[in-house]
CSV table of C-alpha atoms in Angstrom, one decimal:
chain,number,residue,atom,x,y,z
I,1,MET,CA,-9.6,-6.1,-21.3
I,2,ASP,CA,-10.1,-9.0,-19.2
I,3,GLU,CA,-12.3,-7.2,-17.0
I,4,ILE,CA,-14.6,-6.2,-19.6
I,5,VAL,CA,-15.2,-9.8,-20.8
I,6,ARG,CA,-15.6,-10.9,-17.6
I,7,LYS,CA,-18.4,-8.2,-17.2
I,8,LEU,CA,-19.8,-9.0,-20.5
I,9,ALA,CA,-19.9,-12.5,-19.4
I,10,GLY,CA,-21.8,-11.6,-16.2
I,11,VAL,CA,-24.4,-9.9,-18.4
I,12,GLY,CA,-24.5,-12.0,-21.2
I,13,LEU,CA,-25.5,-15.6,-19.7
I,14,PRO,CA,-28.5,-13.9,-17.9
I,15,ALA,CA,-29.8,-12.2,-21.0
I,16,VAL,CA,-29.6,-15.4,-22.8
I,17,ILE,CA,-31.2,-17.5,-20.3
I,18,LEU,CA,-34.3,-14.6,-20.6
I,19,LEU,CA,-34.2,-14.6,-24.2
I,20,ILE,CA,-34.6,-18.2,-24.4
I,21,THR,CA,-37.1,-18.6,-21.7
I,22,MET,CA,-39.2,-15.6,-23.6
I,23,ALA,CA,-39.0,-17.7,-26.7
I,24,THR,CA,-40.7,-20.7,-25.3
I,25,THR,CA,-43.7,-18.3,-23.9
I,26,GLY,CA,-45.2,-18.0,-27.4
I,27,LEU,CA,-45.6,-14.5,-26.5
I,28,THR,CA,-44.2,-10.9,-27.7
I,29,GLY,CA,-43.1,-7.9,-26.2
I,30,ALA,CA,-43.6,-6.9,-22.5
I,31,ALA,CA,-45.9,-10.0,-22.0
I,32,ALA,CA,-43.1,-12.3,-23.1
I,33,ILE,CA,-40.9,-10.6,-20.6
I,34,THR,CA,-43.2,-10.7,-17.8
I,35,ALA,CA,-44.2,-14.6,-18.7
I,36,ALA,CA,-40.4,-15.5,-18.8
I,37,LEU,CA,-39.5,-13.9,-15.4
I,38,ALA,CA,-42.5,-15.6,-14.0
I,39,MET,CA,-41.4,-18.8,-15.3
I,40,LEU,CA,-37.7,-18.6,-14.1
I,41,GLY,CA,-38.2,-18.1,-10.4
I,42,PRO,CA,-40.0,-18.7,-7.4
I,43,GLY,CA,-42.4,-16.2,-6.2
I,44,GLY,CA,-43.2,-14.8,-10.0
I,45,MET,CA,-41.3,-12.1,-11.7
I,46,ILE,CA,-39.5,-11.1,-8.3
I,47,GLY,CA,-38.3,-14.3,-8.2
I,48,GLY,CA,-37.1,-14.6,-11.7
I,49,ILE,CA,-35.4,-11.2,-11.5
I,50,VAL,CA,-33.3,-12.6,-8.3
I,51,PHE,CA,-32.5,-15.8,-10.1
I,52,LEU,CA,-31.1,-13.5,-13.2
I,53,GLY,CA,-29.2,-11.7,-10.5
I,54,ILE,CA,-27.8,-14.9,-9.0
I,55,ILE,CA,-26.9,-16.2,-12.3
I,56,GLY,CA,-25.1,-13.0,-13.2
I,57,LEU,CA,-23.0,-13.2,-9.9
I,58,ALA,CA,-22.1,-17.0,-10.6
I,59,SER,CA,-21.2,-16.2,-14.3
I,60,ASP,CA,-19.2,-13.3,-13.1
I,61,ALA,CA,-17.1,-15.4,-10.5
I,62,LEU,CA,-16.8,-18.3,-12.9
I,63,ALA,CA,-15.3,-15.7,-15.6
I,64,LYS,CA,-12.8,-14.3,-12.8
I,65,TYR,CA,-11.8,-17.7,-11.2
I,66,GLY,CA,-12.5,-20.3,-13.6
I,67,LEU,CA,-14.7,-23.2,-12.9
I,68,GLU,CA,-12.1,-25.5,-11.6
I,69,SER,CA,-11.3,-22.8,-8.6
I,70,VAL,CA,-14.8,-22.3,-8.0
I,71,LEU,CA,-15.5,-25.9,-7.6
I,72,VAL,CA,-12.5,-26.7,-5.3
I,73,GLU,CA,-13.5,-24.1,-3.1
I,74,ILE,CA,-17.0,-25.1,-2.8
I,75,TYR,CA,-16.0,-28.7,-1.9
I,76,LYS,CA,-13.1,-27.6,0.5
I,77,THR,CA,-15.9,-25.5,2.5
I,78,ARG,CA,-18.3,-28.5,2.4
I,79,LEU,CA,-15.3,-30.7,3.6
I,80,GLN,CA,-14.6,-28.2,6.4
I,81,ASP,CA,-18.3,-27.9,7.5
I,82,GLY,CA,-18.3,-31.7,8.3
I,83,GLU,CA,-19.6,-33.4,4.9
I,84,SER,CA,-18.1,-36.8,4.4
I,85,SER,CA,-15.5,-37.0,1.7
I,86,SER,CA,-17.5,-40.3,0.4
I,87,ASN,CA,-20.6,-38.0,-0.2
I,88,LEU,CA,-18.8,-35.7,-2.1
I,89,TYR,CA,-17.2,-38.4,-4.1
I,90,LYS,CA,-20.4,-39.6,-5.1
I,91,GLU,CA,-21.6,-36.1,-5.9
I,92,ILE,CA,-18.8,-35.5,-8.1
I,93,ALA,CA,-19.0,-38.3,-10.0
I,94,TRP,CA,-22.6,-37.3,-11.0
I,95,LEU,CA,-21.4,-33.7,-12.2
I,96,PRO,CA,-21.7,-33.0,-15.7
I,97,ILE,CA,-17.8,-32.1,-16.2
I,98,SER,CA,-14.9,-33.7,-17.6
I,99,ASP,CA,-13.4,-37.0,-16.1
I,100,GLU,CA,-9.9,-34.6,-15.9
I,101,LEU,CA,-11.9,-32.0,-13.5
I,102,LYS,CA,-13.4,-34.6,-11.7
I,103,LEU,CA,-10.2,-36.0,-10.9
I,104,VAL,CA,-8.8,-32.9,-10.0
I,105,LEU,CA,-11.6,-32.4,-7.4
I,106,LYS,CA,-11.5,-35.7,-6.0
I,107,ASP,CA,-7.6,-35.5,-5.4
I,108,LYS,CA,-8.1,-32.0,-3.6
I,109,ILE,CA,-10.8,-33.4,-1.5
I,110,ALA,CA,-8.2,-36.4,-0.5
I,111,ARG,CA,-5.5,-34.2,0.3
I,112,ASP,CA,-7.6,-32.0,2.7
I,113,SER,CA,-9.4,-34.7,4.3
I,114,GLY,CA,-6.4,-36.9,5.0
């Protein structure tokens, strides 16, 4: 059951993004799809399709591992690649996430950098 929910989340978010974008075009049918895809990504329709694919992969990973795990791994990797912990702290402070999750991320960075 978890696998089904994860796959639906991976497909559902790109579909919702496409529908919202289609609604903003003021067009209907194939013209709305074409205009929405062109609006979504750089490079016209192809860029929009690629963008929706990337959103699908990201939502699949979030559904599988959870936001906290994904963010922790991203910041661990950036820290290992030589980015300063102070820059990462500043970036985390601006993220639109809960204060609790911000504290968790900062704690993980502090443990890995020290």
